[in-house]
CSV table of C-alpha atoms in Angstrom, one decimal:
chain,number,residue,atom,x,y,z
A,70,MET,CA,0.0,0.0,0.0
A,71,ILE,CA,1.0,3.6,-0.5
A,72,THR,CA,2.7,4.8,2.7
A,73,GLY,CA,4.6,7.8,1.5
A,74,TYR,CA,4.7,10.5,-1.2
A,75,ILE,CA,7.7,12.6,-2.2
A,76,ARG,CA,7.4,15.5,-4.7
A,77,ALA,CA,10.8,15.8,-6.3
A,78,THR,CA,11.6,19.2,-7.7
A,79,SER,CA,14.9,18.2,-9.3
A,80,VAL,CA,16.6,15.2,-10.8
A,81,ALA,CA,19.0,15.1,-7.9
A,82,GLU,CA,16.2,15.0,-5.4
A,83,ALA,CA,14.4,12.2,-7.3
A,84,VAL,CA,17.6,10.1,-7.6
A,85,SER,CA,18.4,10.5,-3.9
A,86,ALA,CA,14.8,9.6,-3.0
A,87,LEU,CA,15.1,6.4,-5.1
A,88,GLU,CA,18.4,5.6,-3.4
A,89,GLU,CA,17.0,6.2,0.0
A,90,ASN,CA,13.8,4.2,-0.4
A,91,LYS,CA,15.4,1.3,-2.4
A,92,SER,CA,12.7,-1.1,-3.6
A,93,ARG,CA,9.9,0.7,-1.8
A,94,GLY,CA,10.4,3.7,-4.1
A,95,TRP,CA,8.1,3.8,-7.2
A,96,ILE,CA,8.4,6.6,-9.7
A,97,LEU,CA,5.1,8.4,-10.2
A,98,ALA,CA,4.7,10.3,-13.5
A,99,GLY,CA,1.2,10.1,-15.1
A,100,GLY,CA,0.2,7.3,-12.8
A,101,THR,CA,-2.1,5.8,-15.5
A,102,ASP,CA,-0.3,2.5,-15.3
A,103,ILE,CA,0.7,2.1,-11.7
A,104,LEU,CA,-2.7,3.4,-10.3
A,105,GLN,CA,-4.7,1.0,-12.5
A,106,LYS,CA,-6.1,-2.2,-11.0
A,107,ALA,CA,-3.1,-4.2,-12.0
A,108,GLY,CA,-0.8,-1.7,-10.3
A,109,LEU,CA,-0.8,-0.4,-6.8
A,110,LYS,CA,-4.5,-0.9,-6.1
A,111,ARG,CA,-3.9,-4.6,-6.2
A,112,TYR,CA,-0.4,-4.4,-4.6
A,113,LYS,CA,-0.1,-6.4,-1.3
A,114,LYS,CA,-1.1,-4.3,1.6
A,115,SER,CA,1.9,-5.5,3.6
A,116,ASN,CA,4.3,-4.1,1.1
A,117,PRO,CA,4.9,-0.4,1.7
A,118,VAL,CA,5.3,1.9,-1.3
A,119,VAL,CA,6.7,5.4,-1.4
A,120,LEU,CA,5.7,7.3,-4.5
A,121,ILE,CA,8.3,9.7,-5.9
A,122,ASP,CA,6.5,12.2,-8.1
A,123,ILE,CA,8.6,13.6,-10.9
A,124,LYS,CA,5.9,15.5,-12.8
A,125,ARG,CA,7.0,18.9,-11.5
A,126,ILE,CA,10.7,18.5,-12.5
A,127,GLU,CA,11.0,21.1,-15.4
A,128,GLU,CA,14.1,19.4,-16.8
A,129,LEU,CA,12.1,16.3,-17.5
A,130,LYS,CA,9.5,18.0,-19.7
A,131,GLY,CA,9.3,19.2,-23.3
A,132,ILE,CA,10.5,18.4,-26.7
A,133,ARG,CA,13.5,20.1,-28.5
A,134,VAL,CA,16.1,19.6,-31.2
A,135,GLU,CA,19.6,19.7,-29.9
A,136,GLU,CA,22.8,19.2,-32.0
A,137,GLY,CA,21.2,16.7,-34.4
A,138,TRP,CA,19.2,14.9,-31.7
A,139,LEU,CA,15.5,15.1,-31.1
A,140,VAL,CA,15.3,15.2,-27.3
A,141,ILE,CA,12.0,14.2,-25.5
A,142,GLY,CA,11.6,14.8,-21.8
A,143,PRO,CA,10.2,11.6,-20.1
A,144,ALA,CA,7.6,13.6,-18.2
A,145,THR,CA,6.1,14.8,-21.5
A,146,THR,CA,2.5,13.6,-21.8
A,147,LEU,CA,1.4,11.6,-24.8
A,148,ASP,CA,-1.1,14.3,-25.7
A,149,GLU,CA,1.8,16.9,-25.8
A,150,LEU,CA,3.8,14.5,-27.9
A,151,VAL,CA,1.0,13.9,-30.4
A,152,LYS,CA,0.3,17.7,-30.8
A,153,ASN,CA,4.0,18.7,-31.0
A,154,GLY,CA,4.9,20.2,-34.4
A,155,VAL,CA,8.5,19.0,-34.3
A,156,ILE,CA,7.5,15.4,-33.7
A,157,GLN,CA,4.8,15.6,-36.4
A,158,ALA,CA,7.4,16.9,-38.9
A,159,VAL,CA,10.4,14.8,-38.0
A,160,ALA,CA,9.2,11.6,-36.4
A,161,PRO,CA,5.5,11.1,-37.3
A,162,VAL,CA,5.7,7.4,-36.5
A,163,LEU,CA,5.8,8.5,-32.8
A,164,VAL,CA,2.5,10.3,-33.3
A,165,GLN,CA,1.0,7.3,-35.0
A,166,ALA,CA,2.0,5.1,-32.1
A,167,ALA,CA,1.1,7.5,-29.2
A,168,GLU,CA,-2.4,8.1,-30.7
A,169,GLN,CA,-3.1,4.4,-30.1
A,170,VAL,CA,-2.5,4.5,-26.4
A,171,GLY,CA,-5.6,4.3,-24.2
A,172,SER,CA,-8.1,7.1,-24.5
A,173,ALA,CA,-7.9,10.9,-24.8
A,174,GLU,CA,-8.2,11.1,-20.9
A,175,ILE,CA,-5.3,8.6,-20.5
A,176,ARG,CA,-3.1,10.5,-23.1
A,177,ASN,CA,-3.7,13.7,-21.2
A,178,ARG,CA,-1.9,12.1,-18.2
A,179,ALA,CA,0.3,9.3,-19.4
A,180,THR,CA,3.9,10.1,-20.1
A,181,VAL,CA,6.6,9.0,-22.6
A,182,GLY,CA,8.8,7.7,-19.8
A,183,GLY,CA,5.9,5.8,-18.2
A,184,ASN,CA,5.2,4.0,-21.5
A,185,LEU,CA,8.9,2.9,-21.5
A,186,GLY,CA,8.9,2.1,-17.8
A,187,THR,CA,6.2,-0.5,-18.2
A,188,LYS,CA,8.8,-2.9,-19.7
A,189,ARG,CA,6.3,-4.5,-22.0
A,190,SER,CA,7.9,-5.6,-25.3
A,191,SER,CA,4.8,-4.4,-27.2
A,192,ALA,CA,4.5,-0.9,-25.5
A,193,ASP,CA,3.4,1.5,-28.1
A,194,LEU,CA,6.2,4.0,-28.0
A,195,LEU,CA,8.9,1.4,-27.4
A,196,ILE,CA,8.6,-0.2,-30.8
A,197,PRO,CA,9.1,3.0,-32.9
A,198,LEU,CA,11.8,4.2,-30.5
A,199,VAL,CA,13.7,1.0,-31.1
A,200,GLY,CA,13.2,1.5,-34.8
A,201,LEU,CA,14.5,5.0,-34.6
A,202,LYS,CA,17.6,3.8,-32.7
A,203,ALA,CA,16.7,6.0,-29.7
A,204,GLU,CA,18.8,6.3,-26.6
A,205,ALA,CA,17.8,6.9,-23.0
A,206,GLU,CA,19.8,9.2,-20.8
A,207,ILE,CA,19.6,7.7,-17.3
A,208,CYS,CA,20.8,9.0,-14.0
A,209,ASP,CA,21.7,7.3,-10.8
A,210,PRO,CA,23.9,8.3,-7.8
A,211,ALA,CA,27.0,7.5,-10.0
A,212,GLY,CA,26.0,10.1,-12.6
A,213,ARG,CA,24.4,10.3,-16.0
A,214,ARG,CA,25.0,8.0,-19.0
A,215,LYS,CA,23.3,6.9,-22.2
A,216,LEU,CA,21.9,3.5,-23.1
A,217,LEU,CA,20.2,2.3,-26.3
A,218,ILE,CA,16.4,1.9,-25.6
A,219,GLU,CA,16.7,-1.8,-26.4
A,220,GLU,CA,19.5,-2.2,-23.9
A,221,LEU,CA,17.6,-0.3,-21.3
A,222,LEU,CA,14.6,-2.7,-21.8
A,223,ARG,CA,16.9,-5.7,-21.2
A,224,LYS,CA,18.7,-4.3,-18.2
A,225,GLY,CA,15.8,-2.6,-16.5
A,226,LEU,CA,16.1,0.5,-14.4
A,227,GLU,CA,18.2,-1.1,-11.7
A,228,GLU,CA,21.9,-2.0,-11.7
A,229,SER,CA,23.9,-3.4,-8.8
A,230,GLY,CA,21.1,-2.4,-6.4
A,231,ARG,CA,21.1,1.2,-7.7
A,232,ARG,CA,17.8,2.6,-9.0
A,233,MET,CA,17.9,4.7,-12.1
A,234,LEU,CA,15.8,7.5,-13.5
A,235,ILE,CA,15.3,8.2,-17.2
A,236,THR,CA,16.1,11.9,-17.7
A,237,ALA,CA,15.8,12.2,-21.5
A,238,ILE,CA,15.0,10.2,-24.6
A,239,LYS,CA,17.3,11.1,-27.5
A,240,ILE,CA,16.7,10.2,-31.1
A,241,PRO,CA,19.1,10.9,-33.9
A,242,VAL,CA,17.1,13.3,-36.1
A,243,PRO,CA,15.5,10.9,-38.6
A,244,GLN,CA,16.0,11.2,-42.4
A,245,PRO,CA,12.9,11.7,-44.4
A,246,THR,CA,11.3,8.3,-44.4
A,247,ALA,CA,7.9,6.7,-44.8
A,248,TRP,CA,6.5,5.1,-41.7
A,249,GLY,CA,3.8,2.7,-40.6
A,250,TYR,CA,2.8,1.6,-37.2
A,251,ARG,CA,0.0,-0.8,-36.3
A,252,ARG,CA,-0.9,-2.6,-33.1
A,253,TRP,CA,-3.5,-5.1,-31.8
A,254,SER,CA,-5.0,-5.0,-28.3
A,255,ARG,CA,-7.2,-7.6,-26.7
A,256,GLU,CA,-8.7,-5.1,-24.2
A,257,SER,CA,-11.0,-2.2,-24.9
A,258,MET,CA,-8.7,0.7,-25.6
A,259,GLY,CA,-6.1,-1.4,-23.8
A,260,ARG,CA,-2.4,-2.1,-23.9
A,261,ALA,CA,-0.8,-3.3,-27.1
A,262,TYR,CA,-0.7,-7.1,-27.4
A,263,LEU,CA,1.2,-7.2,-30.6
A,264,SER,CA,2.7,-4.3,-32.5
A,265,ALA,CA,4.7,-3.6,-35.7
A,266,MET,CA,6.6,-0.7,-37.1
A,267,VAL,CA,7.8,-0.4,-40.7
A,268,SER,CA,10.0,2.3,-42.2
A,269,LEU,CA,10.8,2.6,-45.9
A,270,GLU,CA,13.7,4.6,-47.2
A,271,ARG,CA,15.1,4.7,-50.8
A,272,GLY,CA,18.1,2.3,-51.1
A,273,LEU,CA,21.5,3.3,-52.4
A,274,GLU,CA,20.9,1.2,-55.5
A,275,GLU,CA,18.3,2.5,-58.0
A,276,GLY,CA,14.9,0.7,-57.6
A,277,THR,CA,15.5,-0.6,-54.1
A,278,TYR,CA,14.2,0.3,-50.7
A,279,GLN,CA,15.8,-0.1,-47.3
A,280,VAL,CA,13.1,-1.8,-45.1
A,281,ASN,CA,13.3,-1.7,-41.4
A,282,VAL,CA,10.8,-3.6,-39.2
A,283,VAL,CA,10.4,-3.8,-35.5
A,284,LEU,CA,7.9,-6.3,-34.0
A,285,GLY,CA,6.8,-6.1,-30.4
A,286,GLY,CA,4.9,-8.5,-28.2
A,287,ALA,CA,6.0,-11.6,-30.2
A,288,GLY,CA,8.7,-12.5,-27.7
A,289,LEU,CA,10.3,-11.2,-24.5
A,290,TRP,CA,12.1,-8.4,-26.4
A,291,PRO,CA,11.2,-6.4,-29.6
A,292,CYS,CA,12.7,-8.0,-32.6
A,293,GLY,CA,14.1,-6.2,-35.6
A,294,TYR,CA,14.5,-7.0,-39.3
A,295,GLU,CA,16.5,-4.9,-41.9
A,296,ALA,CA,16.9,-5.6,-45.6
A,297,VAL,CA,17.2,-3.9,-48.9
A,298,VAL,CA,14.5,-5.1,-51.3
A,299,PRO,CA,13.5,-4.4,-54.9
A,300,GLU,CA,10.7,-1.9,-55.0
A,301,GLY,CA,8.4,-4.4,-56.8
A,302,LYS,CA,8.4,-6.5,-53.6
A,303,ILE,CA,6.9,-3.5,-51.7
A,304,PHE,CA,4.5,-2.0,-54.1
A,305,ASP,CA,3.0,-5.2,-55.5
A,306,ARG,CA,0.4,-6.5,-53.2
A,307,SER,CA,1.0,-10.3,-53.5
A,308,ALA,CA,4.8,-9.8,-53.5
A,309,SER,CA,4.6,-7.6,-50.3
A,310,ALA,CA,2.4,-10.3,-48.7
A,311,SER,CA,5.1,-12.9,-49.3
A,312,LEU,CA,7.7,-10.5,-48.0
A,313,VAL,CA,5.6,-10.1,-44.8
A,314,GLU,CA,5.2,-13.8,-44.4
A,315,ARG,CA,9.0,-14.3,-44.9
A,316,ILE,CA,9.8,-11.8,-42.2
A,317,ILE,CA,7.3,-13.4,-39.8
A,318,GLN,CA,8.6,-16.9,-40.5
A,319,GLU,CA,12.2,-15.7,-39.9
A,320,LYS,CA,11.4,-13.9,-36.7
A,321,LEU,CA,8.7,-16.0,-35.1
A,322,GLY,CA,9.2,-19.4,-36.7
A,323,ASP,CA,6.4,-21.9,-36.4
A,324,ALA,CA,4.0,-21.7,-33.4
A,325,THR,CA,4.6,-24.3,-30.7
A,326,SER,CA,1.5,-23.6,-28.5
A,327,ASP,CA,-2.0,-22.2,-28.8
A,328,ARG,CA,-0.9,-18.8,-27.5
A,329,ASP,CA,1.9,-18.7,-30.0
A,330,SER,CA,-0.4,-19.9,-32.8
A,331,TYR,CA,-2.7,-16.9,-32.1
A,332,LYS,CA,0.2,-14.5,-32.3
A,333,ARG,CA,1.7,-16.3,-35.3
A,334,ARG,CA,-1.6,-15.8,-37.3
A,335,LEU,CA,-2.1,-12.2,-36.1
A,336,ALA,CA,1.5,-11.0,-36.8
A,337,PRO,CA,1.3,-11.1,-40.6
A,338,VAL,CA,-1.9,-9.1,-40.5
A,339,ILE,CA,-0.5,-6.4,-38.2
A,340,LEU,CA,2.8,-6.2,-40.1
A,341,GLY,CA,1.0,-6.2,-43.4
A,342,GLU,CA,-1.1,-3.2,-42.3
A,343,ALA,CA,2.0,-1.4,-41.0
A,344,LEU,CA,3.7,-2.0,-44.4
A,345,GLU,CA,0.7,-0.7,-46.2
A,346,MET,CA,0.7,2.5,-44.2
A,347,ALA,CA,4.4,3.0,-45.0
A,348,VAL,CA,3.7,2.4,-48.7
A,349,LYS,CA,1.0,5.0,-48.6
A,350,GLY,CA,3.5,7.3,-47.1
A,351,VAL,CA,6.0,6.7,-50.0
A,352,ARG,CA,3.2,7.3,-52.6
A,353,ALA,CA,2.1,10.5,-50.9
B,65,MET,CA,0.3,9.8,6.1
B,66,ARG,CA,-1.8,12.9,5.3
B,67,SER,CA,-1.0,15.9,3.1
B,68,HIS,CA,-2.4,19.4,3.0
B,69,LEU,CA,-3.9,20.5,-0.3
B,70,CYS,CA,-5.2,23.7,-2.0
B,71,LEU,CA,-7.4,23.4,-5.1
B,72,GLU,CA,-10.0,25.3,-7.1
B,73,VAL,CA,-13.0,23.1,-7.5
B,74,ASN,CA,-15.8,24.3,-9.8
B,75,GLY,CA,-14.6,27.8,-9.4
B,76,PHE,CA,-14.4,27.8,-5.6
B,77,PRO,CA,-11.3,27.4,-3.5
B,78,TRP,CA,-11.0,24.2,-1.5
B,79,GLU,CA,-8.4,23.5,1.2
B,80,GLY,CA,-8.0,20.3,3.2
B,81,ASP,CA,-6.1,17.2,4.2
B,82,VAL,CA,-5.9,14.1,2.0
B,83,GLU,CA,-4.7,10.6,2.7
B,84,VAL,CA,-1.6,9.9,0.6
B,85,GLY,CA,-3.3,7.0,-1.3
B,86,GLN,CA,-6.7,8.7,-1.8
B,87,THR,CA,-7.7,9.2,-5.4
B,88,LEU,CA,-9.1,12.5,-6.8
B,89,LEU,CA,-12.4,10.6,-7.4
B,90,ASP,CA,-12.6,9.5,-3.7
B,91,LEU,CA,-11.7,13.0,-2.6
B,92,LEU,CA,-14.5,14.6,-4.7
B,93,ARG,CA,-17.1,12.1,-3.7
B,94,ASP,CA,-16.2,11.4,0.0
B,95,SER,CA,-14.6,14.6,1.2
B,96,MET,CA,-16.4,17.2,-1.0
B,97,GLY,CA,-19.7,15.5,-1.5
B,98,LEU,CA,-19.5,16.0,-5.3
B,99,THR,CA,-21.0,12.7,-6.4
B,100,GLY,CA,-21.5,13.7,-10.1
B,101,ALA,CA,-18.3,11.9,-11.1
B,102,LYS,CA,-19.2,8.2,-10.8
B,103,LYS,CA,-17.1,5.3,-9.5
B,104,GLY,CA,-17.5,2.7,-12.2
B,105,CYS,CA,-14.5,0.5,-12.9
B,106,ASP,CA,-12.0,2.5,-10.7
B,107,GLY,CA,-9.3,1.6,-13.2
B,108,GLY,CA,-9.4,4.1,-16.0
B,109,GLU,CA,-11.5,2.0,-18.4
B,110,CYS,CA,-15.1,3.2,-18.2
B,111,GLY,CA,-14.8,7.0,-18.2
B,112,ALA,CA,-17.6,7.5,-15.7
B,113,CYS,CA,-15.3,9.5,-13.4
B,114,VAL,CA,-14.0,12.0,-16.0
B,115,VAL,CA,-13.4,15.5,-14.8
B,116,LEU,CA,-11.6,18.5,-16.2
B,117,LEU,CA,-8.2,19.1,-14.7
B,118,ASN,CA,-7.0,22.5,-15.8
B,119,GLY,CA,-9.4,22.3,-18.7
B,120,LYS,CA,-8.4,18.8,-19.9
B,121,PRO,CA,-10.5,15.7,-19.4
B,122,VAL,CA,-8.8,13.1,-17.1
B,123,ASN,CA,-9.9,9.9,-15.3
B,124,SER,CA,-10.2,11.1,-11.6
B,125,CYS,CA,-9.8,7.5,-10.5
B,126,LEU,CA,-6.2,7.4,-11.8
B,127,ILE,CA,-5.0,10.6,-10.1
B,128,LEU,CA,-4.0,10.9,-6.5
B,129,GLY,CA,-5.1,13.8,-4.4
B,130,VAL,CA,-1.6,14.5,-3.2
B,131,ASP,CA,-0.5,14.7,-6.8
B,132,LEU,CA,-2.4,18.0,-7.2
B,133,ASP,CA,-1.6,21.5,-5.9
B,134,GLY,CA,-3.2,24.7,-6.9
B,135,ASP,CA,-4.9,22.9,-9.8
B,136,SER,CA,-8.4,23.7,-11.2
B,137,ILE,CA,-10.9,20.9,-11.2
B,138,THR,CA,-14.3,21.0,-12.9
B,139,THR,CA,-16.8,18.3,-12.3
B,140,VAL,CA,-20.2,17.9,-14.0
B,141,GLU,CA,-21.7,20.0,-11.1
B,142,GLY,CA,-19.5,22.9,-12.2
B,143,LEU,CA,-20.8,22.8,-15.8
B,144,ASN,CA,-23.6,25.3,-15.0
B,145,ASP,CA,-23.0,28.0,-17.5
B,146,GLU,CA,-25.2,28.6,-20.6
B,147,GLU,CA,-22.9,26.7,-23.0
B,148,SER,CA,-22.7,23.7,-20.7
B,149,ARG,CA,-26.5,23.7,-20.5
B,150,ILE,CA,-26.7,23.6,-24.3
B,151,ILE,CA,-24.5,20.5,-24.3
B,152,GLN,CA,-26.7,18.8,-21.6
B,153,GLU,CA,-29.9,19.7,-23.5
B,154,ALA,CA,-28.4,18.2,-26.8
B,155,TYR,CA,-27.7,14.9,-25.0
B,156,VAL,CA,-31.3,14.8,-23.7
B,157,SER,CA,-33.0,15.8,-26.9
B,158,ILE,CA,-31.1,13.4,-29.1
B,159,GLY,CA,-31.7,10.5,-26.6
B,160,ALA,CA,-28.1,10.0,-25.7
B,161,VAL,CA,-29.1,9.6,-22.0
B,162,GLN,CA,-30.8,6.5,-20.7
B,163,CYS,CA,-29.8,5.2,-17.3
B,164,GLY,CA,-27.5,8.2,-16.9
B,165,PHE,CA,-24.5,6.6,-15.2
B,166,CYS,CA,-22.1,7.4,-17.9
B,167,SER,CA,-23.5,10.8,-18.8
B,168,PRO,CA,-21.6,13.0,-16.3
B,169,GLY,CA,-18.3,11.7,-17.6
B,170,MET,CA,-19.4,12.0,-21.3
B,171,ILE,CA,-20.7,15.5,-20.8
B,172,VAL,CA,-17.5,16.6,-19.1
B,173,ALA,CA,-15.5,15.1,-21.9
B,174,THR,CA,-17.7,16.7,-24.5
B,175,LYS,CA,-17.1,20.1,-22.9
B,176,GLY,CA,-13.4,19.4,-23.0
B,177,LEU,CA,-13.6,18.5,-26.6
B,178,LEU,CA,-15.8,21.4,-27.8
B,179,ASP,CA,-13.6,23.9,-25.9
B,180,GLN,CA,-10.6,22.7,-28.0
B,181,ASN,CA,-12.5,21.8,-31.3
B,182,PRO,CA,-15.8,23.6,-31.8
B,183,HIS,CA,-16.7,21.6,-34.9
B,184,PRO,CA,-15.6,18.0,-34.5
B,185,ASN,CA,-16.4,15.4,-37.2
B,186,ALA,CA,-17.7,12.0,-36.2
B,187,THR,CA,-14.1,10.5,-36.1
B,188,GLU,CA,-12.9,13.2,-33.8
B,189,VAL,CA,-15.9,12.7,-31.5
B,190,ASN,CA,-15.2,8.9,-31.5
B,191,THR,CA,-11.6,9.5,-30.7
B,192,ALA,CA,-12.4,11.9,-27.8
B,193,LEU,CA,-15.0,9.6,-26.3
B,194,VAL,CA,-13.4,6.2,-26.9
B,195,GLY,CA,-12.6,5.9,-23.2
B,196,HIS,CA,-16.3,6.1,-22.2
B,197,LEU,CA,-18.4,2.9,-21.9
B,198,CYS,CA,-22.2,3.0,-22.2
B,199,ARG,CA,-24.4,0.0,-22.0
B,200,CYS,CA,-27.6,1.7,-23.0
B,201,THR,CA,-27.3,4.0,-26.0
B,202,GLY,CA,-25.1,2.1,-28.5
B,203,TYR,CA,-22.9,5.2,-28.9
B,204,VAL,CA,-24.5,6.4,-32.2
B,205,ARG,CA,-26.7,8.9,-30.4
B,206,THR,CA,-23.8,10.0,-28.3
B,207,VAL,CA,-21.9,11.0,-31.4
B,208,ASP,CA,-25.0,12.7,-32.8
B,209,ALA,CA,-25.5,14.6,-29.5
B,210,VAL,CA,-22.0,16.0,-29.5
B,211,GLN,CA,-22.4,17.2,-33.0
B,212,GLU,CA,-25.8,18.6,-32.3
B,213,ALA,CA,-24.3,20.4,-29.3
B,214,ALA,CA,-21.6,21.8,-31.5
B,215,ARG,CA,-24.2,23.0,-34.0
B,216,ARG,CA,-26.3,24.7,-31.3
B,217,LEU,CA,-23.2,26.3,-29.7
B,218,GLY,CA,-22.1,27.5,-33.2
B,219,GLU,CA,-25.5,29.1,-33.8
B,220,ARG,CA,-25.4,30.8,-30.4
B,221,ARG,CA,-22.0,32.2,-30.9
B,222,ARG,CA,-22.9,33.5,-34.4
B,223,GLY,CA,-26.0,35.1,-32.8
B,224,GLN,CA,-23.9,36.8,-30.2
B,225,THR,CA,-21.5,38.2,-32.8
B,226,ALA,CA,-24.2,39.3,-35.3
């Protein structure tokens, strides 16, 4: 149960509160995940929890471009992300993904950092951020350093007993590319169960495209696929369907259980739709 | 652990103590007696508890009281101006209210939407209200009611400027 609440006003305060409270300390940003039924409301009453509120730390908010990096503060809400002109122009795939999260009410509170902190391999922002080769700047008592988002997901926000705070998400400013993002949820306006991102960029060789795919929810971690393919395989519907099937077979293989079988059948549909969105982007 | 809090609720200042784990919804209903926001799922899924926090619709069951300080909250009880009355009348005349349990949340969300976007199309209404569950109306009348409210508000504003 919630036994304490600390309103941090600086990164240093938040890091020191995390260090002081060890495993009792939970970061509170939007609260839309941890205050849900599956979160603190169902948490064992005998386990004390101290919430460390980071929403009022100015440094953790906002979106800016800085020396070739698009920098997103982890306390930025999904609504702010969706409506931000820089994101819409430079990384529209993040808008496509963030728009899928929950409801308008949830997006008014939920934050970018919170979406990553859930550690679900299908989390809506995680998949495009992996595709964009984003890095997370993290801070603990030892100082600040950067980690690839993928690496952060595998390591978690704890290292040698030290709790870490995400202080920024940094994306190399993307080149003009066509994007597609699709996801499937089993709950009403719920969490992504399976998600796919596709980016298409003209290849160095005439008549080819660089295809980047990230699939989420199909395994413990998001899985990526990169290839240069002739444009016919992308623009022709039956050729693109076999490309999708080939990618899914390579990444997911054959299903070995009923649960896998459901995902195995769903994955080509989601990926196919994401590819179609990206193709529409190229044509536009 | 208790914490002292100052808020503006429906235009009036409110000051008091809150338990650290108490949600804004419980604070409104139990401490302030404002029972317009309903406790449905208590998990951010049904939208019956939606209120405006600094003008934006939020699920009050997913916000802790201690999390707020100096913020402005508007519940359905606070929607008592002429424009809010037009929204409520549009809901009634189109038949978008039956049992009424979801209506306070939907009407607050409609106010939040129309403040930002005075002429939403059906897709924009659906996007704004996707977080609201209703077992009675089937949603079609809700979308019609929001668009009817937008039309009536537009007429009223045009009348005021003419």
